mmCIF file of C-alpha atoms and ligand atoms in Angstrom:
data_model
loop_
_atom_site.group_PDB
_atom_site.id
_atom_site.type_symbol
_atom_site.label_atom_id
_atom_site.label_comp_id
_atom_site.label_asym_id
_atom_site.label_seq_id
_atom_site.Cartn_x
_atom_site.Cartn_y
_atom_site.Cartn_z
ATOM 1 C CA MET S 210 0.000 0.000 0.000
ATOM 2 C CA ALA S 211 1.432 3.355 -0.980
ATOM 3 C CA ILE S 212 1.992 5.712 1.882
ATOM 4 C CA THR S 213 2.648 9.373 1.257
ATOM 5 C CA ARG S 214 5.116 11.188 3.474
ATOM 6 C CA ARG S 215 2.254 12.951 5.167
ATOM 7 C CA GLY S 216 0.365 9.689 5.463
ATOM 8 C CA ALA S 217 3.405 7.879 6.871
ATOM 9 C CA PHE S 218 3.793 10.526 9.541
ATOM 10 C CA LYS S 219 0.185 10.188 10.572
ATOM 11 C CA ALA S 220 0.445 6.421 10.459
ATOM 12 C CA SER S 221 3.360 6.551 12.875
ATOM 13 C CA LEU S 222 1.293 8.666 15.235
ATOM 14 C CA LEU S 223 -1.821 6.584 15.296
ATOM 15 C CA GLY S 224 -1.015 3.028 14.293
ATOM 16 C CA GLY S 225 -1.750 3.616 10.652
ATOM 17 C CA VAL S 226 -2.008 1.220 7.783
ATOM 18 C CA GLY S 227 -0.233 -2.012 6.959
ATOM 19 C CA ALA S 228 -2.242 -4.862 8.439
ATOM 20 C CA ALA S 229 -1.715 -6.792 5.211
ATOM 21 C CA ALA S 230 2.047 -6.627 5.720
ATOM 22 C CA ALA S 231 1.649 -8.149 9.177
ATOM 23 C CA ALA S 232 -0.368 -10.990 7.724
ATOM 24 C CA THR S 233 2.574 -12.150 5.637
ATOM 25 C CA THR S 234 4.916 -12.446 8.634
ATOM 26 C CA LEU S 235 2.836 -14.794 10.787
ATOM 27 C CA PRO S 236 2.360 -18.551 10.384
ATOM 28 C CA SER S 237 -1.125 -19.558 9.258
ATOM 29 C CA SER S 238 -1.732 -21.337 12.571
ATOM 30 C CA ALA S 239 -1.668 -17.950 14.288
ATOM 31 C CA TRP S 240 -4.983 -17.092 12.596
ATOM 32 C CA ALA S 241 -7.005 -19.874 14.112
ATOM 33 C CA ASP S 242 -9.268 -17.484 16.016
ATOM 34 C CA THR S 243 -10.633 -16.088 12.742
ATOM 35 C CA ALA S 244 -8.675 -12.856 13.056
ATOM 36 C CA SER S 245 -8.519 -11.201 9.676
ATOM 37 C CA ALA S 246 -6.502 -8.355 8.246
ATOM 38 C CA ALA S 247 -9.513 -7.172 6.262
ATOM 39 C CA PRO S 248 -12.018 -4.847 7.905
ATOM 40 C CA ALA S 249 -15.022 -6.700 9.320
ATOM 41 C CA ALA S 250 -17.310 -4.465 7.268
ATOM 42 C CA ARG S 251 -16.636 -2.605 4.044
ATOM 43 C CA ASP S 252 -19.658 -0.342 4.025
ATOM 44 C CA ALA S 253 -21.850 1.501 6.507
ATOM 45 C CA LYS S 254 -24.772 -0.899 6.164
ATOM 46 C CA GLU S 255 -22.664 -3.909 7.069
ATOM 47 C CA ALA S 256 -20.934 -1.978 9.862
ATOM 48 C CA LEU S 257 -24.297 -1.035 11.351
ATOM 49 C CA ARG S 258 -25.437 -4.660 11.165
ATOM 50 C CA LEU S 259 -22.338 -5.758 13.123
ATOM 51 C CA LEU S 260 -22.929 -3.100 15.780
ATOM 52 C CA LYS S 261 -26.583 -4.077 16.168
ATOM 53 C CA ALA S 262 -25.675 -7.771 16.458
ATOM 54 C CA GLY S 263 -22.986 -6.970 19.040
ATOM 55 C CA ASN S 264 -25.332 -4.824 21.115
ATOM 56 C CA LYS S 265 -27.914 -7.610 21.014
ATOM 57 C CA ARG S 266 -25.347 -10.023 22.501
ATOM 58 C CA TRP S 267 -24.519 -7.392 25.139
ATOM 59 C CA TYR S 268 -28.057 -6.703 26.284
ATOM 60 C CA ARG S 269 -28.837 -10.426 26.309
ATOM 61 C CA HIS S 270 -25.753 -11.035 28.481
ATOM 62 C CA ALA S 271 -24.289 -13.243 25.763
ATOM 63 C CA SER S 272 -21.160 -11.266 24.860
ATOM 64 C CA ARG S 273 -18.397 -13.121 23.029
ATOM 65 C CA HIS S 274 -15.584 -10.658 23.788
ATOM 66 C CA PRO S 275 -14.125 -11.197 20.302
ATOM 67 C CA HIS S 276 -10.702 -10.266 18.988
ATOM 68 C CA GLU S 277 -8.694 -10.357 22.187
ATOM 69 C CA SER S 278 -6.462 -13.337 21.361
ATOM 70 C CA ARG S 279 -2.695 -13.459 21.081
ATOM 71 C CA ALA S 280 -3.044 -13.865 17.312
ATOM 72 C CA ARG S 281 -5.290 -10.839 17.022
ATOM 73 C CA ARG S 282 -2.851 -8.713 18.996
ATOM 74 C CA ALA S 283 0.053 -9.846 16.808
ATOM 75 C CA GLN S 284 -1.968 -9.153 13.680
ATOM 76 C CA LEU S 285 -2.677 -5.605 14.766
ATOM 77 C CA VAL S 286 0.924 -4.637 15.486
ATOM 78 C CA GLU S 287 1.414 -3.342 11.962
ATOM 79 C CA GLY S 288 -1.908 -1.662 11.401
ATOM 80 C CA GLN S 289 -5.610 -1.337 11.987
ATOM 81 C CA ASN S 290 -8.799 -1.553 9.980
ATOM 82 C CA PRO S 291 -11.631 -0.529 12.305
ATOM 83 C CA PHE S 292 -15.077 -0.864 10.716
ATOM 84 C CA ALA S 293 -16.778 1.903 12.728
ATOM 85 C CA VAL S 294 -15.920 5.154 14.459
ATOM 86 C CA ILE S 295 -17.757 5.709 17.723
ATOM 87 C CA LEU S 296 -17.959 9.194 19.206
ATOM 88 C CA GLY S 297 -19.295 8.475 22.663
ATOM 89 C CA CYS S 298 -19.488 10.033 26.106
ATOM 90 C CA ALA S 299 -16.546 9.639 28.503
ATOM 91 C CA ASP S 300 -19.012 8.286 31.100
ATOM 92 C CA SER S 301 -17.694 5.072 32.705
ATOM 93 C CA ARG S 302 -20.992 3.272 32.064
ATOM 94 C CA VAL S 303 -20.873 3.398 28.262
ATOM 95 C CA PRO S 304 -17.634 1.849 26.916
ATOM 96 C CA PRO S 305 -18.274 1.207 23.189
ATOM 97 C CA GLU S 306 -16.277 -2.027 22.946
ATOM 98 C CA LEU S 307 -18.443 -3.590 25.668
ATOM 99 C CA VAL S 308 -21.758 -2.087 24.563
ATOM 100 C CA PHE S 309 -21.223 -3.370 20.993
ATOM 101 C CA ASP S 310 -19.319 -6.539 22.000
ATOM 102 C CA GLN S 311 -16.324 -5.769 19.799
ATOM 103 C CA GLY S 312 -12.619 -6.249 20.342
ATOM 104 C CA LEU S 313 -9.186 -4.981 19.415
ATOM 105 C CA GLY S 314 -8.993 -3.276 16.047
ATOM 106 C CA ASP S 315 -12.770 -3.165 15.538
ATOM 107 C CA LEU S 316 -13.803 0.298 16.699
ATOM 108 C CA PHE S 317 -12.031 3.646 16.421
ATOM 109 C CA THR S 318 -13.285 5.234 19.609
ATOM 110 C CA ILE S 319 -13.301 8.871 20.650
ATOM 111 C CA ARG S 320 -14.937 9.866 23.905
ATOM 112 C CA SER S 321 -15.603 13.254 25.447
ATOM 113 C CA ALA S 322 -18.197 14.208 28.042
ATOM 114 C CA GLY S 323 -21.481 14.759 26.205
ATOM 115 C CA GLN S 324 -19.671 13.859 22.914
ATOM 116 C CA VAL S 325 -18.684 17.541 22.744
ATOM 117 C CA LEU S 326 -16.672 18.416 19.647
ATOM 118 C CA ASP S 327 -13.396 20.330 19.724
ATOM 119 C CA GLY S 328 -10.359 20.451 17.467
ATOM 120 C CA SER S 329 -8.826 17.275 18.856
ATOM 121 C CA VAL S 330 -12.075 15.320 18.552
ATOM 122 C CA LEU S 331 -12.642 16.536 14.989
ATOM 123 C CA GLY S 332 -9.037 15.747 14.053
ATOM 124 C CA SER S 333 -9.341 12.233 15.470
ATOM 125 C CA LEU S 334 -12.657 11.593 13.687
ATOM 126 C CA THR S 335 -11.287 12.882 10.411
ATOM 127 C CA TYR S 336 -8.151 10.767 10.731
ATOM 128 C CA ALA S 337 -10.246 7.602 10.962
ATOM 129 C CA VAL S 338 -12.446 8.533 8.008
ATOM 130 C CA GLU S 339 -9.740 9.952 5.761
ATOM 131 C CA HIS S 340 -6.841 7.587 6.453
ATOM 132 C CA LEU S 341 -8.445 4.396 7.731
ATOM 133 C CA HIS S 342 -11.463 4.702 5.393
ATOM 134 C CA THR S 343 -13.882 3.779 8.153
ATOM 135 C CA PRO S 344 -17.375 3.835 6.576
ATOM 136 C CA LEU S 345 -19.608 4.448 9.607
ATOM 137 C CA LEU S 346 -19.503 7.127 12.303
ATOM 138 C CA VAL S 347 -21.824 6.759 15.286
ATOM 139 C CA VAL S 348 -22.520 9.630 17.695
ATOM 140 C CA MET S 349 -23.756 7.889 20.823
ATOM 141 C CA GLY S 350 -25.420 9.725 23.691
ATOM 142 C CA HIS S 351 -26.834 7.911 26.705
ATOM 143 C CA GLN S 352 -29.485 7.900 29.397
ATOM 144 C CA SER S 353 -28.700 10.047 32.467
ATOM 145 C CA CYS S 354 -25.769 11.842 30.843
ATOM 146 C CA GLY S 355 -24.180 14.058 33.500
ATOM 147 C CA ALA S 356 -22.787 16.521 30.962
ATOM 148 C CA VAL S 357 -26.191 17.074 29.365
ATOM 149 C CA ASP S 358 -27.776 17.216 32.825
ATOM 150 C CA ALA S 359 -25.333 19.969 33.798
ATOM 151 C CA ALA S 360 -26.400 21.922 30.701
ATOM 152 C CA VAL S 361 -30.060 21.452 31.649
ATOM 153 C CA GLU S 362 -29.224 22.746 35.130
ATOM 154 C CA ALA S 363 -27.382 25.753 33.659
ATOM 155 C CA HIS S 364 -30.381 26.436 31.413
ATOM 156 C CA ARG S 365 -32.744 26.422 34.410
ATOM 157 C CA THR S 366 -30.560 28.418 36.809
ATOM 158 C CA GLY S 367 -28.842 30.718 34.317
ATOM 159 C CA GLU S 368 -25.480 29.793 35.827
ATOM 160 C CA LEU S 369 -22.676 27.819 34.202
ATOM 161 C CA PRO S 370 -20.200 25.782 36.259
ATOM 162 C CA HIS S 371 -16.812 27.491 36.556
ATOM 163 C CA GLY S 372 -13.628 26.691 34.632
ATOM 164 C CA HIS S 373 -13.106 23.895 32.121
ATOM 165 C CA VAL S 374 -16.361 22.153 33.033
ATOM 166 C CA GLY S 375 -18.257 25.373 32.353
ATOM 167 C CA GLY S 376 -16.700 25.563 28.891
ATOM 168 C CA LEU S 377 -17.805 22.026 28.140
ATOM 169 C CA VAL S 378 -21.326 22.522 29.467
ATOM 170 C CA GLY S 379 -21.598 25.732 27.456
ATOM 171 C CA GLU S 380 -21.079 23.674 24.295
ATOM 172 C CA ILE S 381 -24.215 21.643 25.081
ATOM 173 C CA LEU S 382 -26.302 24.581 26.294
ATOM 174 C CA GLU S 383 -27.262 25.724 22.805
ATOM 175 C CA VAL S 384 -28.951 22.376 22.114
ATOM 176 C CA VAL S 385 -30.725 22.429 25.481
ATOM 177 C CA GLU S 386 -32.052 25.925 24.826
ATOM 178 C CA SER S 387 -33.523 24.886 21.485
ATOM 179 C CA THR S 388 -35.220 21.767 22.888
ATOM 180 C CA PRO S 389 -38.863 22.132 24.086
ATOM 181 C CA ASP S 390 -39.084 21.609 27.867
ATOM 182 C CA ASP S 391 -42.046 19.362 28.573
ATOM 183 C CA GLY S 392 -41.180 18.262 32.072
ATOM 184 C CA GLU S 393 -39.689 15.024 33.297
ATOM 185 C CA ASP S 394 -38.438 13.717 29.950
ATOM 186 C CA PHE S 395 -36.567 16.925 29.236
ATOM 187 C CA LEU S 396 -33.130 15.532 30.087
ATOM 188 C CA ASP S 397 -33.646 12.557 27.803
ATOM 189 C CA ASP S 398 -35.054 14.755 25.050
ATOM 190 C CA CYS S 399 -31.859 16.826 25.326
ATOM 191 C CA VAL S 400 -29.673 13.682 25.212
ATOM 192 C CA ARG S 401 -31.328 12.689 21.921
ATOM 193 C CA ALA S 402 -31.244 16.239 20.541
ATOM 194 C CA ASN S 403 -27.557 16.571 21.452
ATOM 195 C CA ALA S 404 -26.578 13.346 19.656
ATOM 196 C CA ARG S 405 -28.630 14.348 16.599
ATOM 197 C CA HIS S 406 -27.168 17.853 16.621
ATOM 198 C CA ILE S 407 -23.578 16.602 16.759
ATOM 199 C CA ALA S 408 -24.245 14.077 13.983
ATOM 200 C CA GLU S 409 -25.675 16.881 11.850
ATOM 201 C CA ARG S 410 -22.669 19.103 12.540
ATOM 202 C CA LEU S 411 -20.364 16.301 11.415
ATOM 203 C CA ARG S 412 -22.377 15.712 8.225
ATOM 204 C CA GLU S 413 -22.053 19.415 7.442
ATOM 205 C CA ASP S 414 -18.392 19.695 8.466
ATOM 206 C CA ASP S 415 -16.115 21.148 5.773
ATOM 207 C CA GLU S 416 -13.897 18.072 5.704
ATOM 208 C CA LEU S 417 -16.118 15.187 6.828
ATOM 209 C CA GLY S 418 -19.056 16.445 4.774
ATOM 210 C CA GLY S 419 -17.176 15.606 1.585
ATOM 211 C CA PHE S 420 -17.019 11.925 2.555
ATOM 212 C CA VAL S 421 -20.745 11.964 3.337
ATOM 213 C CA SER S 422 -21.555 13.539 -0.057
ATOM 214 C CA ASP S 423 -19.499 11.026 -2.028
ATOM 215 C CA GLY S 424 -21.142 8.124 -0.185
ATOM 216 C CA SER S 425 -18.032 6.832 1.591
ATOM 217 C CA LEU S 426 -19.246 7.823 5.058
ATOM 218 C CA GLU S 427 -22.527 7.532 6.899
ATOM 219 C CA VAL S 428 -23.061 9.428 10.173
ATOM 220 C CA VAL S 429 -25.752 8.172 12.527
ATOM 221 C CA ALA S 430 -26.913 9.247 15.990
ATOM 222 C CA ALA S 431 -27.737 6.783 18.746
ATOM 223 C CA ARG S 432 -28.778 6.613 22.413
ATOM 224 C CA TYR S 433 -27.672 4.000 24.913
ATOM 225 C CA ASP S 434 -30.202 3.010 27.554
ATOM 226 C CA LEU S 435 -28.539 2.219 30.892
ATOM 227 C CA GLU S 436 -31.503 0.226 32.187
ATOM 228 C CA SER S 437 -31.940 -2.141 29.248
ATOM 229 C CA SER S 438 -28.338 -1.971 27.893
ATOM 230 C CA ARG S 439 -29.862 -1.414 24.452
ATOM 231 C CA VAL S 440 -28.742 1.067 21.821
ATOM 232 C CA SER S 441 -31.520 2.793 19.910
ATOM 233 C CA TRP S 442 -30.843 4.464 16.575
ATOM 234 C CA LEU S 443 -32.114 7.998 16.220
HETATM 235 ZN ZN1 LIG X 750 -22.567 11.294 29.409
#
């Protein structure tokens, strides 16, 4: 695979390309656990199907914990081919690899409280789409999100938390203020609106939007339910 100088630099930073090269250096017996250098899904539809199947195993308490073997780890030394990018919340209750029952090399995961976007998050997302050619990007909010709850609180009291947390909450406040407040479901309405809003921003992003327009990237919003362990697609 040809690697440009710029590409090689980025590859050295983030693990980059070259899984095929690794495949040629290992004995065939090392692949007995079905590890494969090829991405598990080549398009967004297939990637979504894999995520749905993995979440079904998770909420049924039938997780397989795939792709953790010695062979898989060896295979991934030279490169990665994740089939989905997950932008999720940093909350300890929503780790994407567990929620979707995936393993090493499967998901390119970026997490920030409330899935808030900044330059580092956008750069990481774009790296996966542009250089790893990952076809699906999921923006996943969740039930009882503390970051969104803090924005709801700021909306109601007119006061933002101080410092760095205030900056983060301020990023969510705009969505909260444009969501109709109909009482007890307001927090959850804001969680859904926030995930949808971020997905829309990514579809319209100067760089990522190009991949959406040419059909090589699909961006979807989702919500994880803590009680049922199920992911719903928004
Ligand atoms: Zn959260």
